[in-house]
Coordinates of C-alpha atoms in Angstrom, one line a residue:
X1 CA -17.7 36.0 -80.5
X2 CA -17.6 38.5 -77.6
X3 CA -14.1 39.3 -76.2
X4 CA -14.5 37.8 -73.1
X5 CA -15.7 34.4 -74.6
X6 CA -12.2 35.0 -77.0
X7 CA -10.2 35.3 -74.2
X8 CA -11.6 32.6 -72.0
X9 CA -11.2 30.4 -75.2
X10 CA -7.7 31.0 -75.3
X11 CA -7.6 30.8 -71.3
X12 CA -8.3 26.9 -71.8
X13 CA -6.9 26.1 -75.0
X14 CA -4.6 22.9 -75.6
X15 CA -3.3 20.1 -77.9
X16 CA -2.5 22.4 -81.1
X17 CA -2.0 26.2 -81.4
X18 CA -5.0 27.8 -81.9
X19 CA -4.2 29.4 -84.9
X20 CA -8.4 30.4 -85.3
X21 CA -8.1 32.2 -82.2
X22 CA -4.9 34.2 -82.6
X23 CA -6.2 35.8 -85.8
X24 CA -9.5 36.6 -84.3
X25 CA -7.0 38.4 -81.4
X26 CA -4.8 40.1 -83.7
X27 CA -8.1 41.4 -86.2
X28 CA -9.5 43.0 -83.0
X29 CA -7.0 44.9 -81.8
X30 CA -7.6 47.8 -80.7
X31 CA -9.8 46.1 -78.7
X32 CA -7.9 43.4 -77.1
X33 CA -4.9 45.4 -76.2
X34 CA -6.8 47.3 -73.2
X35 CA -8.1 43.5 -71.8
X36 CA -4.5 42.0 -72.0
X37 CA -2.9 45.2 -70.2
X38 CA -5.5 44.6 -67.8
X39 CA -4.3 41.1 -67.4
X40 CA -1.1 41.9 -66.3
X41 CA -1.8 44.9 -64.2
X42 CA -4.0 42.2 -62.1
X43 CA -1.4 40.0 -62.3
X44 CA 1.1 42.9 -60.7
X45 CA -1.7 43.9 -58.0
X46 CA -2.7 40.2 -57.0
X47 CA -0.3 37.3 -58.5
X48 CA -1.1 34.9 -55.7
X49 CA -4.0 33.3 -58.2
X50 CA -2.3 33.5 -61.4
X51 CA 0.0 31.0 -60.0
X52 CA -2.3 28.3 -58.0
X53 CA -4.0 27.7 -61.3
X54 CA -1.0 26.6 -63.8
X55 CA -3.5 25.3 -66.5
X56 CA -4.2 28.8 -67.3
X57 CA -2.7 30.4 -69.9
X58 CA -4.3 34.0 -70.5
X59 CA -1.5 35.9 -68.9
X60 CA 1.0 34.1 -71.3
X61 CA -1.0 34.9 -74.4
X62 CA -1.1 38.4 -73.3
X63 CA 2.7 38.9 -73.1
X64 CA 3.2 37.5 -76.7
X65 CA 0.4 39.4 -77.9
X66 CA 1.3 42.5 -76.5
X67 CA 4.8 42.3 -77.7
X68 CA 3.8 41.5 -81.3
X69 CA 1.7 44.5 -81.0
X70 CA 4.8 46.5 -80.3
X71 CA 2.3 47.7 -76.9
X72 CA 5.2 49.9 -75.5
X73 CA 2.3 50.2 -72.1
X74 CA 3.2 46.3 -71.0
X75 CA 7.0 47.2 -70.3
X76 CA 6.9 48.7 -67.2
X77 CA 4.2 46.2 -65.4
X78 CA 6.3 43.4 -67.0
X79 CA 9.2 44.5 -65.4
X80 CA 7.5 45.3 -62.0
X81 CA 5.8 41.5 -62.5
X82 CA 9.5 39.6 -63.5
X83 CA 11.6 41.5 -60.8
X84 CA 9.4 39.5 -58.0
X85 CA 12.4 37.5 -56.7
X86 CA 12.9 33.8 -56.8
X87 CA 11.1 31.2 -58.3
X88 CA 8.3 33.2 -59.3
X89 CA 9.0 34.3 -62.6
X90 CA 8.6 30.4 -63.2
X91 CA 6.2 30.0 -61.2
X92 CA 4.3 32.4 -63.2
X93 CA 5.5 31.9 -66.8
X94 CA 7.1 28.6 -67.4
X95 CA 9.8 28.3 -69.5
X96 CA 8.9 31.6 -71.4
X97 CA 11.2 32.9 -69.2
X98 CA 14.4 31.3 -70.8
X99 CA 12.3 30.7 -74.2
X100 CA 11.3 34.6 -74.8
X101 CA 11.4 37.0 -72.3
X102 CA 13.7 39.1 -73.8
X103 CA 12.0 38.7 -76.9
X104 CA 8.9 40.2 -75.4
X105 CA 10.9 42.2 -73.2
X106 CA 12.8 44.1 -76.3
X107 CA 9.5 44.2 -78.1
X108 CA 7.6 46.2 -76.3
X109 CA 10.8 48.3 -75.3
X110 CA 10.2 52.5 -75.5
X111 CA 13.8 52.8 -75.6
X112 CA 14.4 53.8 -71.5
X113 CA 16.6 51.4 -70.6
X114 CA 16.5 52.5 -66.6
X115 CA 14.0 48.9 -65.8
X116 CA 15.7 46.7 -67.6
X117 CA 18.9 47.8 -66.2
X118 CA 17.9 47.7 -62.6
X119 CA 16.7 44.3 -63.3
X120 CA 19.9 43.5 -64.1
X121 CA 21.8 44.8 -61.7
X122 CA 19.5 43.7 -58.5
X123 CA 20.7 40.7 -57.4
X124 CA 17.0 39.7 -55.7
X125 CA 16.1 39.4 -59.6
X126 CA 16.1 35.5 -60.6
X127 CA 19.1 35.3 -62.3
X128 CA 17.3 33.8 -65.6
X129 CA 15.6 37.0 -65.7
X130 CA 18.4 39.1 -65.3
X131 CA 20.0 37.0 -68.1
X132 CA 17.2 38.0 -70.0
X133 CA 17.5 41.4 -69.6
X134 CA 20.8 41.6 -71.2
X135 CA 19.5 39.9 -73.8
X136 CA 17.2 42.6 -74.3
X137 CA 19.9 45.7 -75.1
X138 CA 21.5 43.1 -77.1
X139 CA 18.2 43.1 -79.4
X140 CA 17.5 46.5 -79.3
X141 CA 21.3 47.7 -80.2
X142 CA 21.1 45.0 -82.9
X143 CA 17.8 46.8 -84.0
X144 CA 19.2 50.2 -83.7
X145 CA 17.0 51.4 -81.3
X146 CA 20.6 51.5 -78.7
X147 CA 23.7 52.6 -79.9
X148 CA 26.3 49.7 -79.7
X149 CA 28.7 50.7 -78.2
X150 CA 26.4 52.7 -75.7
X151 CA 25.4 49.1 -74.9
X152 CA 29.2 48.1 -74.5
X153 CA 30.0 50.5 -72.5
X154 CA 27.6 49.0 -69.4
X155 CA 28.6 45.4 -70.0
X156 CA 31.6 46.4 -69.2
X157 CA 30.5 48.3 -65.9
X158 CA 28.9 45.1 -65.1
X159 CA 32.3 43.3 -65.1
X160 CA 32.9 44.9 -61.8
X161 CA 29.4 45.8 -60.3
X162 CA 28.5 41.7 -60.2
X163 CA 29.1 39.4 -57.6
X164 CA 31.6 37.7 -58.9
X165 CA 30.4 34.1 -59.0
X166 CA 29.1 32.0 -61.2
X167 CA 25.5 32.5 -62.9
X168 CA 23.2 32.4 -65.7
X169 CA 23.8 36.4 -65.5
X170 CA 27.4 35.5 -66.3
X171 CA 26.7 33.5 -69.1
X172 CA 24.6 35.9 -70.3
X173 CA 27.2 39.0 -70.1
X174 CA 29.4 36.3 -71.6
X175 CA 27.2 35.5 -74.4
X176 CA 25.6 39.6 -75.0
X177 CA 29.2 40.9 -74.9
X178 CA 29.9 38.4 -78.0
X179 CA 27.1 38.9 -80.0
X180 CA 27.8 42.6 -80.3
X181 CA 31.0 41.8 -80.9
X182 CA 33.8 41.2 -78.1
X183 CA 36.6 43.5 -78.7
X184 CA 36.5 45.8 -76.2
X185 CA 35.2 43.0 -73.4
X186 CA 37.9 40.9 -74.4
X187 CA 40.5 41.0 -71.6
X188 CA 37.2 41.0 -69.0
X189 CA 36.3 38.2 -70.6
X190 CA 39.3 36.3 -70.3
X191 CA 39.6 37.3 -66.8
X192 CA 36.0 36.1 -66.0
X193 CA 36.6 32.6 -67.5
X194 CA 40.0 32.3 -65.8
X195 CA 37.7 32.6 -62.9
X196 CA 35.4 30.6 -63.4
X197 CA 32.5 33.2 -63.4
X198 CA 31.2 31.8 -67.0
X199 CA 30.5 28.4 -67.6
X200 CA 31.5 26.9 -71.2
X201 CA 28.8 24.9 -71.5
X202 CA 26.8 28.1 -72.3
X203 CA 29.7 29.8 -74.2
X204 CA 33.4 28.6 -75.1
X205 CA 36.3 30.3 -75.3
X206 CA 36.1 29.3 -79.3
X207 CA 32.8 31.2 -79.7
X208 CA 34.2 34.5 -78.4
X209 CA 37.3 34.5 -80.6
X210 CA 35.4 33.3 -83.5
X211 CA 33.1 36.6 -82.9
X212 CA 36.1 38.6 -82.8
X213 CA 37.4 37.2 -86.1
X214 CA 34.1 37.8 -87.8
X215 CA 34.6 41.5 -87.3
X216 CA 31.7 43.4 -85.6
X217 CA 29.5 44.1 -88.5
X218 CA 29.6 40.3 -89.8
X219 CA 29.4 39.1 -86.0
X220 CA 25.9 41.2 -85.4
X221 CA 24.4 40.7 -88.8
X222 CA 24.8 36.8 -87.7
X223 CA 22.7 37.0 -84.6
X224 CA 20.3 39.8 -86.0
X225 CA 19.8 36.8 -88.2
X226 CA 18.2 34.8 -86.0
X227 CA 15.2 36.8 -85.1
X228 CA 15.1 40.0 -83.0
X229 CA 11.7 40.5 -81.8
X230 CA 8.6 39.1 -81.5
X231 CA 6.8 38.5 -85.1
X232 CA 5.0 35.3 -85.8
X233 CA 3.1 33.8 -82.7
X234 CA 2.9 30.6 -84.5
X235 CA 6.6 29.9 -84.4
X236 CA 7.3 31.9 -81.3
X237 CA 4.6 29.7 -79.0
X238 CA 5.0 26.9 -81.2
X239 CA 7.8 25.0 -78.7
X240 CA 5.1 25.0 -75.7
X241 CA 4.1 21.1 -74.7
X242 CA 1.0 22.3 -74.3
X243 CA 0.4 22.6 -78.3
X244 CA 2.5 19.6 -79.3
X245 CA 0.1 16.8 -78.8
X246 CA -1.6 17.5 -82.7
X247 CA 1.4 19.6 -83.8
X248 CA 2.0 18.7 -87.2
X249 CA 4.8 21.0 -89.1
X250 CA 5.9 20.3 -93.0
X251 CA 9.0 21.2 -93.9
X252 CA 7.2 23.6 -96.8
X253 CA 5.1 25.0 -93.8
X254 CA 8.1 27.0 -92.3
X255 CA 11.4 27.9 -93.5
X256 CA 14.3 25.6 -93.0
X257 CA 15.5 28.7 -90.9
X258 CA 12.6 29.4 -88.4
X259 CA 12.0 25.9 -87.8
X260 CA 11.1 25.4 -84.4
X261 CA 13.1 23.1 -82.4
X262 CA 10.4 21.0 -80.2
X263 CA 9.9 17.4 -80.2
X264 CA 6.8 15.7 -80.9
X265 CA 7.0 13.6 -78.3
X266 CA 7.1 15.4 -75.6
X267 CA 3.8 15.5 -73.1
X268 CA 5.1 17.1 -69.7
X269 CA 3.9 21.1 -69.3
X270 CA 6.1 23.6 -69.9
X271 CA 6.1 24.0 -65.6
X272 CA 9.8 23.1 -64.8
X273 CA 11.7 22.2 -61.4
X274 CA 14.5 23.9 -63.5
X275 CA 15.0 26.1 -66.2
X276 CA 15.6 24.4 -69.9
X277 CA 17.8 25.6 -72.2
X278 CA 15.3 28.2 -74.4
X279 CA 15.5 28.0 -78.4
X280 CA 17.9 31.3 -78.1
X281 CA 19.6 30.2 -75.0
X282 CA 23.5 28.9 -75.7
X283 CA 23.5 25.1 -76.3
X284 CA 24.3 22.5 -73.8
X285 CA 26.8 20.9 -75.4
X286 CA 29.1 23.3 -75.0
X287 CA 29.2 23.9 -79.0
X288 CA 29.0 27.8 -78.3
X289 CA 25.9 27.8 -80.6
X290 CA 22.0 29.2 -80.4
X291 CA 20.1 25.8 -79.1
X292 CA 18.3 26.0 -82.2
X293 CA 20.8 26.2 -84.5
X294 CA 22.3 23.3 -82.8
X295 CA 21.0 20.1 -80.9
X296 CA 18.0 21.9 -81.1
X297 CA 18.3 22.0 -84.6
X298 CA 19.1 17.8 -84.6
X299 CA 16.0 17.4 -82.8
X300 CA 13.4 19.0 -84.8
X301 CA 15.1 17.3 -88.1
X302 CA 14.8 14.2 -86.3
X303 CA 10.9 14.8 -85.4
X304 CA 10.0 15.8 -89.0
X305 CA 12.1 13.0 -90.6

């Protein structure tokens, strides 16, 4: 089919991941990469329409796309697009925001660090984002594409550059500073709880010292375990409401660790008044876990059993 017919296809898709479609994408491309930049460069110059129309879903295609393609071009316009303040990161891209921008962020990383720490440190940035972002030199030290400690060394500047009040930018230092390992954060860390900057409902006390104990080779190789970067589309995009109405998943179809944690019930788009807890977002419960290797976990054994 012609490329534009390929991407208007996937434009208007729903009910099922189109499987057909994302192989056709991935075959051609060479070709496809220069039409997705495009997408998000007219995204950058005009986002007013991307927006109005939320049954499109192009643009989101695009970022996975490009990040499975390791396209190193779509950092900087992602950066310029998710450092719009407010609500429109969500506006824009759903819950991919808390689902896997710092997957797609760290993906299509070319190791300059100077974007994704100023969206960290401005406070305009929507503070999911900026959450994000330090979820993105947590991937890339874990990848060795940052040195570790390198990494360390500005979560603990942040300590005392952020406003010190509670948000999901806390939880996040919270959580990045543990899953590199916690040592040296660890009196920051007690002073930030003390004060209520971090909420244990994203991390507890428990989960840092546990960390600790682990050691820091055994405490990274955990969360390396989890998935790093973006590299199967199918699971990735697999939690998205939008593709859950024929869903159908086999236990043999994925492994019992990649199972996706979505459940087949759900029919509301992935538009939310509010952020959900993503797949590698702390669980609610307060367990100190990855969601999906948690309740998230409960609910997809429940939807297959």
């Amino acid at each position: 089919m012609e490329l534009n017919e390929l991407l208007s296809r996937l434009d208007q898709h729903k009910d099922s991941f189109p499987q057909d479609l994302v192989d056709e994408a991935i075959a051609r491309r060479e070709e496809i990469i220069t039409a997705l930049l495009e997408i998000l460069e007219d995204i950058d110059r005009n986002p007013g329409p991307w927006i109005e129309d939320q049954k499109r879903m192009v643009h989101i295609f695009a970022m996975y796309l490009l990040a499975f393609f390791r396209e190193t071009r779509a950092s900087p316009v992602l950066i310029r697009i998710f450092s719009r303040p407010g609500e429109f990161p969500f506006d824009l891209a759903g819950d991919v925001v808390t689902q896997s921008l710092g997957d797609i962020l760290a993906s299509v990383s070319d190791g300059d660090m100077a974007g994704i720490k100023a969206l960290i440190e401005d406070q305009q940035v929507n503070e999911w984002v900026r959450s994000q972002a330090l979820a993105v030199m947590v991937k890339l030290a874990l990848i060795g594409r940052l040195p570790r400690d390198e990494v360390m060394s500005f979560f603990l500047e942040l300590f005392h550059k952020l406003e010190r009040k509670h948000s999901a930018v806390w939880d996040g230092l919270a959580n990045s500073c543990t899953d590199l390992w916690p040592h040296e954060a660890l009196d920051e860390l007690n002073r930030a709880y003390k004060d209520g900057l971090v909420s244990p409902m994203s991390i507890n006390w428990k989960s840092v010292t546990r960390a600790l104990a682990l050691g820091k080779e055994a405490a990274m190789e955990e969360i390396r375990h989890t998935g790093v970067l973006i590299d199967d589309l199918r699971w990735e995009m697999g939690w998205m409401m939008r593709f859950q109405k024929k869903a159908s998943y086999k236990s043999e179809d994925i492994s019992r660790e990649r199972q996706p944690t979505w459940t087949h019930s759900a029919i509301t788009p992935i538009r939310r008044d509010k952020p959900k807890v993503g797949r590698n977002e702390p669980c609610s419960c307060g367990s100190g876990k990855k969601f999906k290797k948690c309740c998230g976990a409960v609910e997809q054994s429940t939807a297959v059993n």
